[in-house]
Coordinates of N, CA, C and O in Angstrom, one line a residue:
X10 N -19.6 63.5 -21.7 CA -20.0 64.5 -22.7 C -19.8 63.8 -24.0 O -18.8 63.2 -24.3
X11 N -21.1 64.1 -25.0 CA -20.7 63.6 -26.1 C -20.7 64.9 -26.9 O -21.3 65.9 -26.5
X12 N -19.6 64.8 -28.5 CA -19.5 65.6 -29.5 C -20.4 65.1 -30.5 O -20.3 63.8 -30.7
X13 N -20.9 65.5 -31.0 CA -21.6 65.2 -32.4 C -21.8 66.3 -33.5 O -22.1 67.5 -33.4
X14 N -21.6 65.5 -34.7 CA -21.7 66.7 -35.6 C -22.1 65.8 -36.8 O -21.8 64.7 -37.4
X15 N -23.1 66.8 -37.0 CA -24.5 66.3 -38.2 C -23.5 66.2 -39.8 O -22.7 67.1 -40.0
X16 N -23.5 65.5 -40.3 CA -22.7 65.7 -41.8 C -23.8 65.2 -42.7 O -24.4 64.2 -42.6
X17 N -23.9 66.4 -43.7 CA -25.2 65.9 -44.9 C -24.5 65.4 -46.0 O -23.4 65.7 -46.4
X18 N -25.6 64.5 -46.6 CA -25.3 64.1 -48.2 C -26.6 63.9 -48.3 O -27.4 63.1 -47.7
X19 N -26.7 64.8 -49.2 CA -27.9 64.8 -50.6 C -29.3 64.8 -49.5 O -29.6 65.9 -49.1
X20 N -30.0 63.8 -49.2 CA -30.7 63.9 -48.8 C -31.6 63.4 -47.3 O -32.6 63.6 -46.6
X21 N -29.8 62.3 -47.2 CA -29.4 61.4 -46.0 C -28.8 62.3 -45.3 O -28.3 63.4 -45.7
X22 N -28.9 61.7 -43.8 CA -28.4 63.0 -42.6 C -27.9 62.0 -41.8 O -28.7 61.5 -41.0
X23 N -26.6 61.7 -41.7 CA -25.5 60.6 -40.8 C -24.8 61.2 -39.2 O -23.7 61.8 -39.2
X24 N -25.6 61.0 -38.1 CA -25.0 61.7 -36.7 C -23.6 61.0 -36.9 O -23.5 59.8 -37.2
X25 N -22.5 61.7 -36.7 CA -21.2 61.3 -36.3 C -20.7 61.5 -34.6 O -20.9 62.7 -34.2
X26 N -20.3 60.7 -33.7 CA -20.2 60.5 -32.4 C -18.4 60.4 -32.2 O -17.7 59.5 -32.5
X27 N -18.0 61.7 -31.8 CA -16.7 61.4 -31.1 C -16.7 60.9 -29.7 O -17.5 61.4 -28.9
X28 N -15.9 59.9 -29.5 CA -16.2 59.1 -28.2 C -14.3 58.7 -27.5 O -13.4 58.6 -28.2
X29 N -14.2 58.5 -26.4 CA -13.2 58.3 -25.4 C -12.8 57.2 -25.7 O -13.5 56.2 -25.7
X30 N -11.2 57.2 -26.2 CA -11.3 55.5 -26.4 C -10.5 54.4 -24.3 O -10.2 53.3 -23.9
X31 N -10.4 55.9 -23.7 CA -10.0 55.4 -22.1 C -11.3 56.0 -21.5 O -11.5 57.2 -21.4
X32 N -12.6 54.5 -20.9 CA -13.0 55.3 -20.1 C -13.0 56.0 -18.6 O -12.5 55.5 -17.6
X33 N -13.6 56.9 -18.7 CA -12.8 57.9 -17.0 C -13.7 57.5 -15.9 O -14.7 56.9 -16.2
X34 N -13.5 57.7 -14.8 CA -14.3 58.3 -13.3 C -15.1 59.2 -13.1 O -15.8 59.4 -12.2
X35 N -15.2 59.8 -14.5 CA -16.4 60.8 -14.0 C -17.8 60.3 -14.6 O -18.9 61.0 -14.5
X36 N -17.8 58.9 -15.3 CA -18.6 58.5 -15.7 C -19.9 58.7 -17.0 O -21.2 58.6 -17.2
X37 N -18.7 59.0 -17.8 CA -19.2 59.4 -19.5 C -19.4 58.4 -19.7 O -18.7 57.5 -19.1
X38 N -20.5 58.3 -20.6 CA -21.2 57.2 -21.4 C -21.0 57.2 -22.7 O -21.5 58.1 -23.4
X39 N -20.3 56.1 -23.3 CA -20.6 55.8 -25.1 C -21.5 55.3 -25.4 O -21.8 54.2 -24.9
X40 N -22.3 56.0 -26.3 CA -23.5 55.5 -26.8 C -23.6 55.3 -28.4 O -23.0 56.0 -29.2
X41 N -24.2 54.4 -28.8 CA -24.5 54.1 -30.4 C -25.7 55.2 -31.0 O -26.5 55.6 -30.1
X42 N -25.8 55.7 -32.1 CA -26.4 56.4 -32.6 C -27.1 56.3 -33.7 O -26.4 56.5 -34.6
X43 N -28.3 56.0 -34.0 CA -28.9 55.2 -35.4 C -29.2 56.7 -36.1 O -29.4 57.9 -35.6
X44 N -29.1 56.3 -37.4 CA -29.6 57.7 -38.3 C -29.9 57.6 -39.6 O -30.3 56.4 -39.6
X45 N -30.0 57.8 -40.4 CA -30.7 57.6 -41.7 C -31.4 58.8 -42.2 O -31.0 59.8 -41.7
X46 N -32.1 58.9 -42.9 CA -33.0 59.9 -43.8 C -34.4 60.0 -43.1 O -35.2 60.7 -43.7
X47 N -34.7 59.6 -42.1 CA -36.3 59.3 -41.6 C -36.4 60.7 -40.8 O -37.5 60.9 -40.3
X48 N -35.5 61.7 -40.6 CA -35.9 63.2 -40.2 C -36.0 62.5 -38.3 O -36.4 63.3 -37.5
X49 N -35.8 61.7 -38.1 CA -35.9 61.1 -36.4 C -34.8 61.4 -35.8 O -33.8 60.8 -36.2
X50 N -34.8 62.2 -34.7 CA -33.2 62.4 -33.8 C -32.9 60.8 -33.3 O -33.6 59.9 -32.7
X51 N -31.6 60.9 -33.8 CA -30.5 60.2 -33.0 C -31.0 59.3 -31.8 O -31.0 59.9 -30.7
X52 N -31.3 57.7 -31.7 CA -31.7 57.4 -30.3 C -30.8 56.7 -29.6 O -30.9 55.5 -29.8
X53 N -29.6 57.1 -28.8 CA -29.2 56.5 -27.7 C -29.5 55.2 -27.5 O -30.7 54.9 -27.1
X54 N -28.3 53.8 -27.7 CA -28.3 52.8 -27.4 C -28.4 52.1 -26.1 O -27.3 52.5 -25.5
X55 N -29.1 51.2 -25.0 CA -28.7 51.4 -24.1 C -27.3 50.8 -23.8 O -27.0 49.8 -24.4
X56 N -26.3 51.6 -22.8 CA -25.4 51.0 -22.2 C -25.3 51.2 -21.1 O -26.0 52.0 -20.5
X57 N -23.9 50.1 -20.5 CA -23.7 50.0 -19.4 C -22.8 51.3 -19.1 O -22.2 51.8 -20.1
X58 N -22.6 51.9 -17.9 CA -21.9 53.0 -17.7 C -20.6 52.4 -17.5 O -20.7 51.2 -17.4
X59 N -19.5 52.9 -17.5 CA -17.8 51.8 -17.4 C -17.8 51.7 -15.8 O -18.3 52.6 -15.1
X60 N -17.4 51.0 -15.4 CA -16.9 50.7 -14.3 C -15.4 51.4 -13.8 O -14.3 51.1 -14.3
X61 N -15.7 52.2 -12.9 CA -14.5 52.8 -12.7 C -13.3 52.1 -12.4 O -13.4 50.9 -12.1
X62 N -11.7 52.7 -12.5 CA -10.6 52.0 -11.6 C -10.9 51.8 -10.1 O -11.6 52.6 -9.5
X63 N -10.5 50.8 -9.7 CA -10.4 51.5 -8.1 C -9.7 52.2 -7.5 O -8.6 52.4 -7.9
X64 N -10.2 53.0 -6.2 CA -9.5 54.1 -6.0 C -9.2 53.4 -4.6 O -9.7 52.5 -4.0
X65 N -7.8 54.1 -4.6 CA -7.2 53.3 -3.2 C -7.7 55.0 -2.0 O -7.3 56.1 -2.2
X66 N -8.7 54.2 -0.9 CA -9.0 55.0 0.1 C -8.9 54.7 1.1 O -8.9 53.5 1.4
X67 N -8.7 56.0 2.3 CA -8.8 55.2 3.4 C -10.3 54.9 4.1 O -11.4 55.5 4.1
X68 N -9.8 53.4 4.8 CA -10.8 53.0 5.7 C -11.7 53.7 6.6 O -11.2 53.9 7.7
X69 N -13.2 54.0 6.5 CA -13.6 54.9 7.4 C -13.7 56.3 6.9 O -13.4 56.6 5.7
X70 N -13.9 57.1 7.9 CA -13.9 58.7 7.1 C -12.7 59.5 7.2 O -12.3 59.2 8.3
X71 N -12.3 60.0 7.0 CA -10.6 61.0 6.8 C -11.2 61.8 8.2 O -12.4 62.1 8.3
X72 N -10.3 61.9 9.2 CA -10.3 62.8 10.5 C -9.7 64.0 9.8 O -9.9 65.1 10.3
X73 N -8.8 64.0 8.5 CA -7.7 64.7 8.8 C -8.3 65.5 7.6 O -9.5 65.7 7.5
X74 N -7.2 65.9 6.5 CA -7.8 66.5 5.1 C -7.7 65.5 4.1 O -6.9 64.5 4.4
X75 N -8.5 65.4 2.7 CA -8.4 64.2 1.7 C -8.1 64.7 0.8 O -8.6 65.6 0.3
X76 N -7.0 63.9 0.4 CA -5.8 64.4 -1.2 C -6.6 63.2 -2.4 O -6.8 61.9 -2.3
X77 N -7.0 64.1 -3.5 CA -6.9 62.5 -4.4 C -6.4 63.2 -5.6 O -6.5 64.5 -5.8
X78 N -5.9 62.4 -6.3 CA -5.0 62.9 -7.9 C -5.8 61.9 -8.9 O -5.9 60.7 -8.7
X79 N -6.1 62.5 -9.7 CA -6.9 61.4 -11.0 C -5.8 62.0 -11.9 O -5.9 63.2 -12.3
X80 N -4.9 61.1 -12.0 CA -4.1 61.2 -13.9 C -4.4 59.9 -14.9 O -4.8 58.8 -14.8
X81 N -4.0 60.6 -15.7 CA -4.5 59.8 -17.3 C -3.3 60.2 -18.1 O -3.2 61.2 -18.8
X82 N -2.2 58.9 -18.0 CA -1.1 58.8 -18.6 C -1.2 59.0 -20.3 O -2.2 58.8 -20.9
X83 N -0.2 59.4 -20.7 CA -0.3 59.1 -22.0 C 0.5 57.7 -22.4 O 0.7 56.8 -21.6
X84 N 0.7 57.7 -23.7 CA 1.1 56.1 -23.8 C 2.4 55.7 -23.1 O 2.5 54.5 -22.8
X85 N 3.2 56.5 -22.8 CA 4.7 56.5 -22.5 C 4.7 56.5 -20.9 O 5.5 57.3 -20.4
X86 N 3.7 55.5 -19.7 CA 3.3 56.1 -18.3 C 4.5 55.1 -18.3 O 4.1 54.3 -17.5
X87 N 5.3 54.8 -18.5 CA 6.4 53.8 -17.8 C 7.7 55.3 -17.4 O 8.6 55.4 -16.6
X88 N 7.5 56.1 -18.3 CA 8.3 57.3 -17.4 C 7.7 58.2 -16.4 O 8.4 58.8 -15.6
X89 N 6.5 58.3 -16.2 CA 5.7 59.4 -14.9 C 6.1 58.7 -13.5 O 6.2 57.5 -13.5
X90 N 6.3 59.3 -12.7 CA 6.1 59.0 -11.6 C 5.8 60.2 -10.8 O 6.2 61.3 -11.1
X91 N 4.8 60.0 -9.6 CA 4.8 61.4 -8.9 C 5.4 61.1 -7.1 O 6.3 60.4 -6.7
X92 N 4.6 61.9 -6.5 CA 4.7 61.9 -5.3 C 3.9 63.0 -4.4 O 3.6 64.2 -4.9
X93 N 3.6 62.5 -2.9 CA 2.9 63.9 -2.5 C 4.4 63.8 -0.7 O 4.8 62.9 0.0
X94 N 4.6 65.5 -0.8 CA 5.5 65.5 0.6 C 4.3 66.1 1.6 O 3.2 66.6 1.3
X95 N 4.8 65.9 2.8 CA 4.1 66.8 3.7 C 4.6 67.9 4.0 O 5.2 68.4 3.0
X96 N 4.8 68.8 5.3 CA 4.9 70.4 4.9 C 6.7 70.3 6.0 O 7.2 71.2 6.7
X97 N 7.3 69.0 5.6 CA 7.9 68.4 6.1 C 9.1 67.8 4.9 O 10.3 67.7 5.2
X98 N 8.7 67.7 4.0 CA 9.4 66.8 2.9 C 9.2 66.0 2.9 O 9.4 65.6 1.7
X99 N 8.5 64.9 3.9 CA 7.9 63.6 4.2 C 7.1 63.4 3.0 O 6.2 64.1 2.5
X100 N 8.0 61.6 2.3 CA 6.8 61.4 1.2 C 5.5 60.6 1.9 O 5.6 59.5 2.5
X101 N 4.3 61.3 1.6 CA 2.9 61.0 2.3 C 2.5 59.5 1.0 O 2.1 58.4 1.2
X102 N 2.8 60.0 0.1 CA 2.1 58.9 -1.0 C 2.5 59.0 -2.3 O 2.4 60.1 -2.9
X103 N 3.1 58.0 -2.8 CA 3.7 58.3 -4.2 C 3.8 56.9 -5.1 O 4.2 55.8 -4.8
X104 N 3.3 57.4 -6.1 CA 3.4 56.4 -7.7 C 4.2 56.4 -9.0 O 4.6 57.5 -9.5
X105 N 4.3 55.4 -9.5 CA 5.1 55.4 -10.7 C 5.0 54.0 -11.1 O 4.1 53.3 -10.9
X106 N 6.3 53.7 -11.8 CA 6.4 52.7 -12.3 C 5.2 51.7 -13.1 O 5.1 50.4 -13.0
X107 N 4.3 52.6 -13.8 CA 3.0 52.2 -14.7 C 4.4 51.2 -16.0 O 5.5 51.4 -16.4
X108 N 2.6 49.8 -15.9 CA 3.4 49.5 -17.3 C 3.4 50.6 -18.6 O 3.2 51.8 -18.4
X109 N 3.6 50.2 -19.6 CA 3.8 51.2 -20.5 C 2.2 50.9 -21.3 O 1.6 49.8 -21.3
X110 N 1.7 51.9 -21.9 CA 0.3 52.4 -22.5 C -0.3 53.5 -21.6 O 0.3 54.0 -20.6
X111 N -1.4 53.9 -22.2 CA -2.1 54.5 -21.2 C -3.0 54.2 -20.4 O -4.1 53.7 -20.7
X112 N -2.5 54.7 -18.9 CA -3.4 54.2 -17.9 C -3.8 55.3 -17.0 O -3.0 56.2 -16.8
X113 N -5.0 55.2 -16.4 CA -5.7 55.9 -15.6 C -5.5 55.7 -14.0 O -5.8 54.6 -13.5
X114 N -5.2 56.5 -13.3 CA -4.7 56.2 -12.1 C -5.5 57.2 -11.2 O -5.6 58.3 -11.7
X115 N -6.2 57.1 -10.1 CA -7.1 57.3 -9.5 C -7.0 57.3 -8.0 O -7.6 56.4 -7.5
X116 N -6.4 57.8 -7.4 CA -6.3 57.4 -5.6 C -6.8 58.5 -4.9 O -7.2 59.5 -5.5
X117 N -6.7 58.4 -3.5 CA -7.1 58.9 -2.8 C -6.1 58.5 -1.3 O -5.7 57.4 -0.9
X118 N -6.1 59.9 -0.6 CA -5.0 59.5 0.8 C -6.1 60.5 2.1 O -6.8 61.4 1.7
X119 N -6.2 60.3 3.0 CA -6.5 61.2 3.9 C -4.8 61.5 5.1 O -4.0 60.8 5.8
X120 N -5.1 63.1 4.6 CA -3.9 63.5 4.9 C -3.9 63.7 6.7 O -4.9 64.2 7.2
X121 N -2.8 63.2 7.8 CA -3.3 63.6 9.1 C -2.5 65.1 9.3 O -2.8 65.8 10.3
X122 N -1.2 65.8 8.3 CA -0.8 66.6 8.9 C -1.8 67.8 8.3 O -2.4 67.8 7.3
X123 N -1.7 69.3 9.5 CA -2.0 70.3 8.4 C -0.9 71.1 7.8 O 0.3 70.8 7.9
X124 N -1.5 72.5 6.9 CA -0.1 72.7 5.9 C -0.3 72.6 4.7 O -1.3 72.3 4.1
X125 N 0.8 73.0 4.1 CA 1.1 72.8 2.8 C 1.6 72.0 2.6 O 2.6 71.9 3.3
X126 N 1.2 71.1 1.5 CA 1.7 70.0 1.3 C 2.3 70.0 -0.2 O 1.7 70.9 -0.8
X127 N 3.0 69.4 -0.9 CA 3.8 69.6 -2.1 C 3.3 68.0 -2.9 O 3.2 66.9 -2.4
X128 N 2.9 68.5 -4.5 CA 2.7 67.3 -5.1 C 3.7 67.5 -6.0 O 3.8 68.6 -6.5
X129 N 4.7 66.5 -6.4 CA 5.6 66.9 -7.6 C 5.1 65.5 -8.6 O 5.0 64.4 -8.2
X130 N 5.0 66.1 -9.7 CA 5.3 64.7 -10.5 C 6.2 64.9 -11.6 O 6.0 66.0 -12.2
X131 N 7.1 64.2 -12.1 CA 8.2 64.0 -13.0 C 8.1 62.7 -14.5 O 7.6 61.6 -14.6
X132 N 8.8 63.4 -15.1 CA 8.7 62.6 -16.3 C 10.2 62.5 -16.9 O 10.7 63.5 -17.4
X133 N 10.8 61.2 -16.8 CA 12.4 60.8 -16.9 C 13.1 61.1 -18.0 O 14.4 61.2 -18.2
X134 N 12.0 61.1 -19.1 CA 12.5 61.1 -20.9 C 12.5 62.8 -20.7 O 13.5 63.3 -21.2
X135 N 11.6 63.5 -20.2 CA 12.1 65.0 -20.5 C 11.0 65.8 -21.5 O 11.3 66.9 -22.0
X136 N 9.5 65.1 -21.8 CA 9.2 65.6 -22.7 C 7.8 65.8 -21.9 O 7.2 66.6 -22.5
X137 N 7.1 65.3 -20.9 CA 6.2 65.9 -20.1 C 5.1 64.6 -20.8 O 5.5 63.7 -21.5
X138 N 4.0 64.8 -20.4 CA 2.9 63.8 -20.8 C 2.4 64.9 -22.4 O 2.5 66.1 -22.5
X139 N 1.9 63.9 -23.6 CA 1.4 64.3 -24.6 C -0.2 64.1 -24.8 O -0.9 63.4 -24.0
X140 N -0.4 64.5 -25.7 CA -1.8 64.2 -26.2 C -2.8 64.9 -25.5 O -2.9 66.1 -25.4
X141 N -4.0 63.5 -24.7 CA -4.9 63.7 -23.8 C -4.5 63.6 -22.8 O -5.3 64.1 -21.9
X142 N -3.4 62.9 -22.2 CA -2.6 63.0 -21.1 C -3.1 64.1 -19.9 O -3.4 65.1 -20.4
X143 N -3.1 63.9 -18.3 CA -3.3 65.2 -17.5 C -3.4 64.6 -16.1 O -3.4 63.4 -15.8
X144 N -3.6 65.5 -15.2 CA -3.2 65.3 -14.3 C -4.7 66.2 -13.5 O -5.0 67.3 -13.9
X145 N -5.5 65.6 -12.5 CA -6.2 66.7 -11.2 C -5.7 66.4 -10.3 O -5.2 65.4 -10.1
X146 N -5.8 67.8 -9.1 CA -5.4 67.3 -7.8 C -6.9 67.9 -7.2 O -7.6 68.8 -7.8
X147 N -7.3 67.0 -5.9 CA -8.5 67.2 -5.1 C -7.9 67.8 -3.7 O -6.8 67.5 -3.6
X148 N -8.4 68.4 -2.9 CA -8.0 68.8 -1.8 C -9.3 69.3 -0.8 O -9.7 70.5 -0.8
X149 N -9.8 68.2 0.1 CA -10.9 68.2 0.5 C -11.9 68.1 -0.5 O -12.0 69.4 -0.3
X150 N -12.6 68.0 -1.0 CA -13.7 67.6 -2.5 C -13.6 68.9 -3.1 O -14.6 69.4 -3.6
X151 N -12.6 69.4 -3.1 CA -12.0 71.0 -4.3 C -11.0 70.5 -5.4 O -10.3 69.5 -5.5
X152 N -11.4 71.2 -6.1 CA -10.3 70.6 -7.5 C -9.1 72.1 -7.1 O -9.5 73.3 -7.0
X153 N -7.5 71.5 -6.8 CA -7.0 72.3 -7.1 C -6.2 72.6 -8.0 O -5.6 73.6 -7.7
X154 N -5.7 71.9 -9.5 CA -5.2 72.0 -10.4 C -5.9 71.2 -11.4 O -6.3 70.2 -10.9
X155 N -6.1 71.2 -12.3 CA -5.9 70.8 -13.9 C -5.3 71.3 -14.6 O -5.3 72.4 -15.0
X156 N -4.3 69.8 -14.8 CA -3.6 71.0 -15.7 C -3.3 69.5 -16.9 O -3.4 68.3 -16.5
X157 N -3.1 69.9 -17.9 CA -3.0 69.1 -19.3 C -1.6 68.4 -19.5 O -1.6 67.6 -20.5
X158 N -0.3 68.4 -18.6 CA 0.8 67.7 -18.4 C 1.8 67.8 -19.4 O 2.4 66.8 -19.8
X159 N 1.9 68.9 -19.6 CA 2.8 69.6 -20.6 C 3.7 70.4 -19.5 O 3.4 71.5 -19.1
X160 N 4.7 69.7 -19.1 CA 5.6 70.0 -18.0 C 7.1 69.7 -18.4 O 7.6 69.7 -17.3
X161 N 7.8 69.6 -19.0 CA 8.8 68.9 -19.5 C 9.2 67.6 -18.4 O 8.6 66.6 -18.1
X162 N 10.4 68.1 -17.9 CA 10.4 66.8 -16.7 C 9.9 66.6 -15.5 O 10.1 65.6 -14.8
X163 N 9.0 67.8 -15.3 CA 8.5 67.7 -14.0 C 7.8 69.5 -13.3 O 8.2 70.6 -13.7
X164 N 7.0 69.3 -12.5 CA 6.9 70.1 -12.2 C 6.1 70.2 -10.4 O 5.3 69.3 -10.1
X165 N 6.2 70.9 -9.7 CA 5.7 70.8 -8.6 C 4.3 72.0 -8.1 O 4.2 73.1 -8.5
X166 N 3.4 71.4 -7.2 CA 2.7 72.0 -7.0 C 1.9 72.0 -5.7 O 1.8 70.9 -5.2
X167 N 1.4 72.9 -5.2 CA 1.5 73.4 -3.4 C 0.1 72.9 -3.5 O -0.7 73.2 -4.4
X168 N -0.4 72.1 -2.5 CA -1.4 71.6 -2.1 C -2.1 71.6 -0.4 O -1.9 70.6 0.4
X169 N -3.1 72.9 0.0 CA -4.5 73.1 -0.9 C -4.6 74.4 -2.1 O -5.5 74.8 -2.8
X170 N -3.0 75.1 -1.8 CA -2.8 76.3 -2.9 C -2.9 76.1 -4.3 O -3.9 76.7 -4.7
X171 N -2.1 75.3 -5.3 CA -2.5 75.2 -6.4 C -1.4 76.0 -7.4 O -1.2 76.0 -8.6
X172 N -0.5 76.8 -6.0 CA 0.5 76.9 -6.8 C 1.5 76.6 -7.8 O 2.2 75.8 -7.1
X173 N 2.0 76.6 -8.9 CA 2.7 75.6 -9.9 C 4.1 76.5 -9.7 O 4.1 77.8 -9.8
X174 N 5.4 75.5 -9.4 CA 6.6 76.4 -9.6 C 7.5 74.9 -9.6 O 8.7 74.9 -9.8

């Protein structure tokens, strides 16, 4: 998605382009914008689309259910860590220890138990992710949470429910 917003002077008309400075998985495009006084819309430079992270998946097709979490650390990802339990306590799949900046993290698990399954993710400093920072959870190709990562140290959440406690 792009933002744009027309700003006049006098007689010239300048497109201004807010743009992503991390690009995502869902495959937004930055584009350049020419403009001037010539009364011509805005033409789209061509570009390359970004090349996603890779997503760690499993081999083949999931027999079972498929978990994936797309977060987008804020600069401070050397404190996040998460994790997913099964309906067991069992940790099924868990990350952390990002160097420090912001980084985009992207996985995918195919789950073999059924159930509820628990995703917790925690933040050590106590102040939750800032900014653009956030967190999705997927549960079978369903989004079951977005949520923006304003959690202080942590918070957990029931997965294919979506419950937050």
């Amino acid at each position: 998605k792009i933002q744009m917003a027309m700003l006049s002077f006098k007689e010239a008309t300048i497109p201004m382009v807010k743009t992503l400075s991390t690009p995502h998985a869902s495959g937004e495009e930055v584009v350049s914008l020419s403009g001037g006084n010539n009364n011509s819309p805005p033409t789209p430079a061509p570009v390359a689309n970004p090349t996603s992270p890779p997503v760690s998946s499993p081999t083949g097709s999931c027999s079972g259910h498929e978990f994936r979490l797309e977060l987008q650390t804020d600069e401070y990802s050397d404190e996040v860590s998460w994790k997913l339990e099964d309906p067991n306590g069992n940790v099924v799949i868990q990350g952390g220890n990002y160097p420090s900046g912001e980084n985009f993290i992207d996985t995918t698990e195919c789950l073999s138990s059924d159930g509820v399954h628990t995703f917790k993710i925690m933040d050590s400093y106590g102040d939750g992710m800032i900014g653009d920072a956030y967190y999705k959870l997927w549960y079978d190709g369903n989004v079951v949470i977005y949520h923006d990562g304003h959690y202080v140290y942590g918070e957990s959440v029931t997965v294919p429910g979506g419950n937050v406690f």
